[in-house]
PDB file of C-alpha atoms in Angstrom:
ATOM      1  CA  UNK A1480      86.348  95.995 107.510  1.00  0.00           C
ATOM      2  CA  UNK A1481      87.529  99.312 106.608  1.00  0.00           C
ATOM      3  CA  UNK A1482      90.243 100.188 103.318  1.00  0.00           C
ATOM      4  CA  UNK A1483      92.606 102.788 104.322  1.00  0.00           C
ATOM      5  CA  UNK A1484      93.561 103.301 100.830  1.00  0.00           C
ATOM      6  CA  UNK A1485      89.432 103.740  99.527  1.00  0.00           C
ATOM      7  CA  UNK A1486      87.648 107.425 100.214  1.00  0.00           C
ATOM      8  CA  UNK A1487      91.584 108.890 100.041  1.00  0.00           C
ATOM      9  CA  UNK A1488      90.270 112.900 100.357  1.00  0.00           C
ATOM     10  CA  UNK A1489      91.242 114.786  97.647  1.00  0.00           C
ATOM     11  CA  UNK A1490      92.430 118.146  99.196  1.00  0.00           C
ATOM     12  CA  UNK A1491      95.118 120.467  98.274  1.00  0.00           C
ATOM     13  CA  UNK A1492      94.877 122.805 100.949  1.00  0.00           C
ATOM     14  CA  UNK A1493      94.937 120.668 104.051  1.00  0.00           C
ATOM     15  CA  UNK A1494      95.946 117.155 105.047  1.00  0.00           C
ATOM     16  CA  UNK A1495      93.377 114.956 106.111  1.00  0.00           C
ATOM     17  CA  UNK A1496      93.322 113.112 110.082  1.00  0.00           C
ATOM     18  CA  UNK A1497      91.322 110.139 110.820  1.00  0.00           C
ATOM     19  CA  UNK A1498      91.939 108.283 114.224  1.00  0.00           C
ATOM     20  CA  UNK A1499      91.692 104.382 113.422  1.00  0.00           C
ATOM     21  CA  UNK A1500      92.265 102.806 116.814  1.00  0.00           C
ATOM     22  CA  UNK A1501      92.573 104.360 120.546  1.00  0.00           C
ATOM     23  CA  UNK A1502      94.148 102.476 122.919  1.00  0.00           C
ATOM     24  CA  UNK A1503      95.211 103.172 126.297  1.00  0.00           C
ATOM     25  CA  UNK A1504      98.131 105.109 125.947  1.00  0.00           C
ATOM     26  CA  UNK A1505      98.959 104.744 121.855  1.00  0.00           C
ATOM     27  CA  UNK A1506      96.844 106.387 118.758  1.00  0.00           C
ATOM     28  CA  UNK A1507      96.562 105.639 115.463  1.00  0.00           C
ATOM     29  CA  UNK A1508      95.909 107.411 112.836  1.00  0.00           C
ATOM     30  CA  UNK A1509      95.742 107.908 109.250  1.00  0.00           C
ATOM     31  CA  UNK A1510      96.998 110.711 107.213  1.00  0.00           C
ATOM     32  CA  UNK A1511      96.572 111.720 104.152  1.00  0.00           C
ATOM     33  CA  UNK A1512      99.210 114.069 102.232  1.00  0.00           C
ATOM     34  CA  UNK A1513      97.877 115.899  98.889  1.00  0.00           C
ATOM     35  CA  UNK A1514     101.185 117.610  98.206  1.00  0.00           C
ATOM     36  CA  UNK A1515     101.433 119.365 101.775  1.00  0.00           C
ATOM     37  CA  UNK A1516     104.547 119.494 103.540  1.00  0.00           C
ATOM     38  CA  UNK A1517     105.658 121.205 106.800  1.00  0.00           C
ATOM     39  CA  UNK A1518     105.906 125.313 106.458  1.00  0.00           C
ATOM     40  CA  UNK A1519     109.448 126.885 105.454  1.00  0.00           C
ATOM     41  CA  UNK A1520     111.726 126.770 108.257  1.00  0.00           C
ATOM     42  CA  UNK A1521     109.669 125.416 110.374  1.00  0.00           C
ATOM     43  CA  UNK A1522     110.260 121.887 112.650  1.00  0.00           C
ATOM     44  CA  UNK A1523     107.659 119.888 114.394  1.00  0.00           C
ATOM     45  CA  UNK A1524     108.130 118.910 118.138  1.00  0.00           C
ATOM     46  CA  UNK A1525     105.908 116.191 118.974  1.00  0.00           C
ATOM     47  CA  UNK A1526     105.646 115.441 122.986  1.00  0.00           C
ATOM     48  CA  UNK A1527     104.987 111.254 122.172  1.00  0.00           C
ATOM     49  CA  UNK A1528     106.823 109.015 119.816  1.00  0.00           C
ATOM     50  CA  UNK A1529     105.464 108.812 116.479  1.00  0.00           C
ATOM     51  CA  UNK A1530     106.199 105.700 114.591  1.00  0.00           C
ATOM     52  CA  UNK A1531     105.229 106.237 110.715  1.00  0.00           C
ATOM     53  CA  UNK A1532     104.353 103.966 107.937  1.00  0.00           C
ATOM     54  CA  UNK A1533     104.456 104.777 104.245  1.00  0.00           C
ATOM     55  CA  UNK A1534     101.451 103.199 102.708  1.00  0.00           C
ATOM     56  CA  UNK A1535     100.746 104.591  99.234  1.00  0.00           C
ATOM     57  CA  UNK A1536     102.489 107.729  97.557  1.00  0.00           C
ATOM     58  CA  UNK A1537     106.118 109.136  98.605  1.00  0.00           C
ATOM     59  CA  UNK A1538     107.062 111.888 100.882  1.00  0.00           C
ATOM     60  CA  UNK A1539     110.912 113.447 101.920  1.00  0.00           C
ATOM     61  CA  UNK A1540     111.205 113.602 106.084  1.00  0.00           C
ATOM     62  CA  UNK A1541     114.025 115.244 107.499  1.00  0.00           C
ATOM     63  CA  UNK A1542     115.234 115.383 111.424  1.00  0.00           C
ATOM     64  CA  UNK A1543     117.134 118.776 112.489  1.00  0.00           C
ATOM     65  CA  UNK A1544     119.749 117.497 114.643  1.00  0.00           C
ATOM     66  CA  UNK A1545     121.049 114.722 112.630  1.00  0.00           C
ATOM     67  CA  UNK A1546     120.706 116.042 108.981  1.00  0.00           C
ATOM     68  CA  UNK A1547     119.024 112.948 108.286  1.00  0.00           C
ATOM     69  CA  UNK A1548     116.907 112.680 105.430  1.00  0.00           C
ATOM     70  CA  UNK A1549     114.742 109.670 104.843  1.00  0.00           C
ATOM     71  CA  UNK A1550     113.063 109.299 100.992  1.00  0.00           C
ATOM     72  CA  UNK A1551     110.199 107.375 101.821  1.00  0.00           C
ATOM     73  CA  UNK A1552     108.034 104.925  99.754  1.00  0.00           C
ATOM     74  CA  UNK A1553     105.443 102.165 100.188  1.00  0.00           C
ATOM     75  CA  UNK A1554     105.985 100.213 102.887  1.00  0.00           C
ATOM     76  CA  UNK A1555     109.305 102.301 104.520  1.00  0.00           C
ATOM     77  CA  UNK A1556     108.861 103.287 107.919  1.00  0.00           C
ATOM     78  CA  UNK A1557     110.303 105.932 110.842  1.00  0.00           C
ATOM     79  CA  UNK A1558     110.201 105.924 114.387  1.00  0.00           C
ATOM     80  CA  UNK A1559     110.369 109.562 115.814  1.00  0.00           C
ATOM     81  CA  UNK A1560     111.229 109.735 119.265  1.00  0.00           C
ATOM     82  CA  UNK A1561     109.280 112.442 121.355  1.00  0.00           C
ATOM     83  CA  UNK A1562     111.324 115.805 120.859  1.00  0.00           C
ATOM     84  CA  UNK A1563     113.409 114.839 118.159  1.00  0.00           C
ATOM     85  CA  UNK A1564     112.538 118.083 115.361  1.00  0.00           C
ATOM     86  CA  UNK A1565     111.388 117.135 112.210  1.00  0.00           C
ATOM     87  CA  UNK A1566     110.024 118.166 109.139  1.00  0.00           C
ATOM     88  CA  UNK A1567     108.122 116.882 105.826  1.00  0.00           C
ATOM     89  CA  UNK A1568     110.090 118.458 102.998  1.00  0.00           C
ATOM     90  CA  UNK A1569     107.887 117.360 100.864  1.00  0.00           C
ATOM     91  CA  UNK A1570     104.790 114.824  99.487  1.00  0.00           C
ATOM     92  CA  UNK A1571     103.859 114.230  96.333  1.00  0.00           C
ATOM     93  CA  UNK A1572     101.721 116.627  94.767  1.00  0.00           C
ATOM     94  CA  UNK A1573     100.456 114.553  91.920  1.00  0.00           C
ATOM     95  CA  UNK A1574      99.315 111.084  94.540  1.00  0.00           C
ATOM     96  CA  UNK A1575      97.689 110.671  97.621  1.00  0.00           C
ATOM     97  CA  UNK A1576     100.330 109.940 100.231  1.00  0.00           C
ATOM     98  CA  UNK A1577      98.735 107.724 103.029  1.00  0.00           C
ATOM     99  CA  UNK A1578     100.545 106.845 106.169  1.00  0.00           C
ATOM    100  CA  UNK A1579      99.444 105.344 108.731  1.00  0.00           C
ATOM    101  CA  UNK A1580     100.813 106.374 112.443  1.00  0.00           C
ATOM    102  CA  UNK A1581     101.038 105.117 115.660  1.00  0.00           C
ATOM    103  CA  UNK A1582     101.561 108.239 118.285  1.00  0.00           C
ATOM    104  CA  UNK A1583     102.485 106.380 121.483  1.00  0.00           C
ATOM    105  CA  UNK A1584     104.445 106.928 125.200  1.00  0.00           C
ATOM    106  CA  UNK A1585     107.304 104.905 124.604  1.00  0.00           C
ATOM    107  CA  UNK A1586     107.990 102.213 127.044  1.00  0.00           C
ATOM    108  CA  UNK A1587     110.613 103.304 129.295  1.00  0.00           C
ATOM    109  CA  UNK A1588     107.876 106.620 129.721  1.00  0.00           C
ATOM    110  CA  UNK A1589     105.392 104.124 130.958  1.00  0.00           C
ATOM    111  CA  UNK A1590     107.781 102.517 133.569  1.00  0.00           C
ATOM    112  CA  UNK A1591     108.770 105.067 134.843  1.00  0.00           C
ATOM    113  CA  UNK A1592     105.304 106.286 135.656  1.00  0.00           C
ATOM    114  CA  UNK A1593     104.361 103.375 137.025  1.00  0.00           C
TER     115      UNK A1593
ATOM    116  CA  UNK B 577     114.098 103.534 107.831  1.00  0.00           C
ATOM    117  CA  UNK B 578     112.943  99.712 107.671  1.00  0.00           C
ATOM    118  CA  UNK B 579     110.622  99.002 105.018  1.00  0.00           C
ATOM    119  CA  UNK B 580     108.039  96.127 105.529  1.00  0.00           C
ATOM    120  CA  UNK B 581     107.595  94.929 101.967  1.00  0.00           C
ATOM    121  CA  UNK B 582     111.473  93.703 101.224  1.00  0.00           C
ATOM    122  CA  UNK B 583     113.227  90.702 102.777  1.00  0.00           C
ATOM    123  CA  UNK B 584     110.140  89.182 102.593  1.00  0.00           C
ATOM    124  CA  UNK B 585     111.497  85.558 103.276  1.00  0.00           C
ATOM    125  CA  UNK B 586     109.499  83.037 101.677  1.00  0.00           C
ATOM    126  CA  UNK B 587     109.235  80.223 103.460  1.00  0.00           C
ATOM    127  CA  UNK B 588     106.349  77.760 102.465  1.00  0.00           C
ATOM    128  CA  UNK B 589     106.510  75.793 105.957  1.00  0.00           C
ATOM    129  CA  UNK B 590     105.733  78.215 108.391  1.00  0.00           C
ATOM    130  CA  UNK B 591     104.559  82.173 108.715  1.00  0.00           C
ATOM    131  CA  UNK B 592     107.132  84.235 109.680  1.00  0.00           C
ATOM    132  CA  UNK B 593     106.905  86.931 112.832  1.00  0.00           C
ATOM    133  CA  UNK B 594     108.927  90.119 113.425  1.00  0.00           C
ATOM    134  CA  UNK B 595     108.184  92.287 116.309  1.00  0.00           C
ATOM    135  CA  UNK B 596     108.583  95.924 114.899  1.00  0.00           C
ATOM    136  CA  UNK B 597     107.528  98.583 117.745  1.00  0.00           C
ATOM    137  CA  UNK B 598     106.984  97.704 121.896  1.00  0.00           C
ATOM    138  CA  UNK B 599     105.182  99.860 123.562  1.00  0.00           C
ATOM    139  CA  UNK B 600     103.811  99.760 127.197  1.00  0.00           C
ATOM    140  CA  UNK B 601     100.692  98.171 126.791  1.00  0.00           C
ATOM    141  CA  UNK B 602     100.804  97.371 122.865  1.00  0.00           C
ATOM    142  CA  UNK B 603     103.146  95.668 120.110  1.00  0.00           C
ATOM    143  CA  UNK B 604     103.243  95.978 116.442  1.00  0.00           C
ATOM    144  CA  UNK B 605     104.001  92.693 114.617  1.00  0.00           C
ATOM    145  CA  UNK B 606     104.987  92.210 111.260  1.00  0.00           C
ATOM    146  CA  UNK B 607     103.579  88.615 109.667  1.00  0.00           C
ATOM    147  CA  UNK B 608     104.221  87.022 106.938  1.00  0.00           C
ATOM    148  CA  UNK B 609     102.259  84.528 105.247  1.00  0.00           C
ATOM    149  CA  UNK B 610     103.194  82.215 101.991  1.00  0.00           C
ATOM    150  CA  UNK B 611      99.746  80.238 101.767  1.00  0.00           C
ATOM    151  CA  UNK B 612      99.379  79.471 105.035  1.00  0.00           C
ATOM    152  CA  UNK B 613      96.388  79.235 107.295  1.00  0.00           C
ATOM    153  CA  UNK B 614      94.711  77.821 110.705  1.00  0.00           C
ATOM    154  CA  UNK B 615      94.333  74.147 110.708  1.00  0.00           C
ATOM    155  CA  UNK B 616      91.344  73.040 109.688  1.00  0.00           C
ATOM    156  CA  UNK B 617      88.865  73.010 112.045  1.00  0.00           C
ATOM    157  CA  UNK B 618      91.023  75.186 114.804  1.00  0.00           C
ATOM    158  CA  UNK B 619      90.076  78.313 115.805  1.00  0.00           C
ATOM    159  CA  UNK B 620      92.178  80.910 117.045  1.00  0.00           C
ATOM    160  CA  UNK B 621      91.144  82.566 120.705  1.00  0.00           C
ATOM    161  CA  UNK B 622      93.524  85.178 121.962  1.00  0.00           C
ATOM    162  CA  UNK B 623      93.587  86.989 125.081  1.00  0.00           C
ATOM    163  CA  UNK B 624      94.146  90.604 123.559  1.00  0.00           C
ATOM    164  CA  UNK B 625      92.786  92.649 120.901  1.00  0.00           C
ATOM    165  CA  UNK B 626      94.168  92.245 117.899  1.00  0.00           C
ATOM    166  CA  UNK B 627      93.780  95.447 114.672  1.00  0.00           C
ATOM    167  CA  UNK B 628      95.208  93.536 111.586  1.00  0.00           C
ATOM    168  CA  UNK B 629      96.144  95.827 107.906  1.00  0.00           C
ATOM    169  CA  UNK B 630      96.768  93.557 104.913  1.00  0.00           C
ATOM    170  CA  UNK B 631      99.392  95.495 103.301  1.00  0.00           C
ATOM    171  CA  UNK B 632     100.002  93.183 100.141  1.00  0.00           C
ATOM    172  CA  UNK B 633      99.049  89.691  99.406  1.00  0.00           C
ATOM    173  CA  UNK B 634      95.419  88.642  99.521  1.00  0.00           C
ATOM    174  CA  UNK B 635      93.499  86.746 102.686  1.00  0.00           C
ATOM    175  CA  UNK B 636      90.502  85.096 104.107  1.00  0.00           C
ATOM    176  CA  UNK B 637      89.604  85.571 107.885  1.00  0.00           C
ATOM    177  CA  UNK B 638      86.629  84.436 109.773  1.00  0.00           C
ATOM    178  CA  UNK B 639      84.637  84.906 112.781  1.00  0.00           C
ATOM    179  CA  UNK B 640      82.821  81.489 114.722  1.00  0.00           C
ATOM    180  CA  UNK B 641      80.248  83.115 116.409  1.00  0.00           C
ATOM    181  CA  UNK B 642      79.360  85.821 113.443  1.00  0.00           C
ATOM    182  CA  UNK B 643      79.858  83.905 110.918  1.00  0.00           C
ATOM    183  CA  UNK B 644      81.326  86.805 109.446  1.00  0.00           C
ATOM    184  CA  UNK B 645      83.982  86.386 106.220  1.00  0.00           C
ATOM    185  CA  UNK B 646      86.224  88.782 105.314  1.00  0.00           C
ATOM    186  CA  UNK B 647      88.031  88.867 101.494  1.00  0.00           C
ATOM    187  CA  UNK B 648      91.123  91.024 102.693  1.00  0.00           C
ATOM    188  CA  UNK B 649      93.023  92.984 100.139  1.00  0.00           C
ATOM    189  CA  UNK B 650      95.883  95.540 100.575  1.00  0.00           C
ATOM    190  CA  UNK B 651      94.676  98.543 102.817  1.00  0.00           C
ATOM    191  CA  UNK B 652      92.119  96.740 104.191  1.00  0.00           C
ATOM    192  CA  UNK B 653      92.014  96.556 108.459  1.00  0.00           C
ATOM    193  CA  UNK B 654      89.855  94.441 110.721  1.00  0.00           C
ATOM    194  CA  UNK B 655      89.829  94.606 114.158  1.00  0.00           C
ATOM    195  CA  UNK B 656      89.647  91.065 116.343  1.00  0.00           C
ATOM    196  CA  UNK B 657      88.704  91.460 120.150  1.00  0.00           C
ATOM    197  CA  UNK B 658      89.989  89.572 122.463  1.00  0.00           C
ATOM    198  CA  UNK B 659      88.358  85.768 122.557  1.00  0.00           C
ATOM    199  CA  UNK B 660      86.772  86.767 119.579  1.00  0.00           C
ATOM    200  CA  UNK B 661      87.385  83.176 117.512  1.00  0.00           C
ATOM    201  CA  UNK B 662      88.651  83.143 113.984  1.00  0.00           C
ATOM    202  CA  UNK B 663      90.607  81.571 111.933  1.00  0.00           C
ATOM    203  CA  UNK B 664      92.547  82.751 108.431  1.00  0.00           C
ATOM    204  CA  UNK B 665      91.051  79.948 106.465  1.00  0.00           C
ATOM    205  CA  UNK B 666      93.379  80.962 103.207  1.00  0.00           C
ATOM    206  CA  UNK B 667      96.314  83.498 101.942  1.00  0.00           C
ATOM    207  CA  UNK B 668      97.578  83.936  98.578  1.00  0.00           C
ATOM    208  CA  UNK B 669      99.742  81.104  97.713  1.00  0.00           C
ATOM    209  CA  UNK B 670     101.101  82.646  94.909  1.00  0.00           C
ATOM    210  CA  UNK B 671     102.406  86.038  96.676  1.00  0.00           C
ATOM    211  CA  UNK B 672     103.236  86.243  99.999  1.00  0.00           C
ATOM    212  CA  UNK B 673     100.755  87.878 102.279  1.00  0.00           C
ATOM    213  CA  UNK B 674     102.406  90.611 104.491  1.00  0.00           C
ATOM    214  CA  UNK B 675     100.253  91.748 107.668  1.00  0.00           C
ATOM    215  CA  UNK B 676     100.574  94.492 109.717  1.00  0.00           C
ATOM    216  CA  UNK B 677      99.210  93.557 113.674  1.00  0.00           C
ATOM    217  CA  UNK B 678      98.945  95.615 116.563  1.00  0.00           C
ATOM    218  CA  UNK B 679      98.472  93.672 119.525  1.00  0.00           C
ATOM    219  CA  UNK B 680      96.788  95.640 122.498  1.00  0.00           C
ATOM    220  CA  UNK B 681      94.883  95.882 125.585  1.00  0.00           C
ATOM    221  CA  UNK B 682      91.321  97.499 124.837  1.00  0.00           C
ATOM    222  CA  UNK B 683      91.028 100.823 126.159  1.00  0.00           C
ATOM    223  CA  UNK B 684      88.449  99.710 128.479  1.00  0.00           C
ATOM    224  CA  UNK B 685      90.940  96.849 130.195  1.00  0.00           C
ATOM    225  CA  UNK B 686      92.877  99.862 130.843  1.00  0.00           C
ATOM    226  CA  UNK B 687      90.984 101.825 132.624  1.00  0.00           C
ATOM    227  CA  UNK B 688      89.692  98.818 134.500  1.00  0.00           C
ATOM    228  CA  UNK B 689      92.867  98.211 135.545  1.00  0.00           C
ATOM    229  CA  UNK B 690      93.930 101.443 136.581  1.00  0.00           C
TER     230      UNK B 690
END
């Protein structure tokens, strides 16, 4: 049995990556935000989905092309499809932020590759 | 954004299930439990892997052939292989008992399969 909220790394400068589970074509993984967020003016693009779950602390997540911003807390998640740009405005810098996420081909992907 | 800890429906009769993310060769599941557990004397035998996180509520799961008893909490994960029997012999009664489950094919069954 593991705790994903126990041994929560205390580090300002970077955020923390542990894989939990590897399975044949999905990840997951647990991050841990100590205030970080993603550089000024800068977007991820991600070449999987990423589905995201909120466990512990709070964090802003933006997506370019909609203008949607999501506030998350415990328990809220996100599914970002592969190539959608994205950002973390923001975590909070006083609490951990833990999320757990799943980084996965999404299903249609796998069809087609059949 | 979907959070997993509201419209938690309590319902004292049976668990409730909620598929939250299909992938090709995995599912995420959320469950909710309000007291409930495996019949006594059943055990549980499924025919893919199983990674289970408590995310509130309080359980008891155990392993036949280990003997193996595990007091889950919030955060906590425990992975159950494939025909790997156990049984949740008790959740909370009091609070319900949300679970998050990723069902999968191991890595290995994969690649066997390829």
């Amino acid at each position: 049995m593991n705790n994903l909220l126990l041994n929560v790394p205390l580090n300002r400068q970077d955020e923390q990556f542990e894989d939990l589970l590897l399975g044949g074509n999905f990840r997951v993984e647990r991050i841990v935000s100590n205030g970080q967020s993603t550089p000024a003016g800068e977007w991820c693009d991600q070449s999987t989905d990423e589905w995201v779950l909120l466990l512990t602390g709070a964090a802003r997540l933006s997506f370019e092309k909609s203008g949607q911003v999501y506030e998350m807390r415990p328990g809220d998640t996100v599914n970002i499809p592969a190539h959608q740009r994205h950002r973390v405005d923001w975590t909070d810098p006083n609490n951990a932020t833990v999320w757990l996420a799943i980084h996965y081909e999404p299903r249609e992907a796998n069809e087609a590759t059949k």
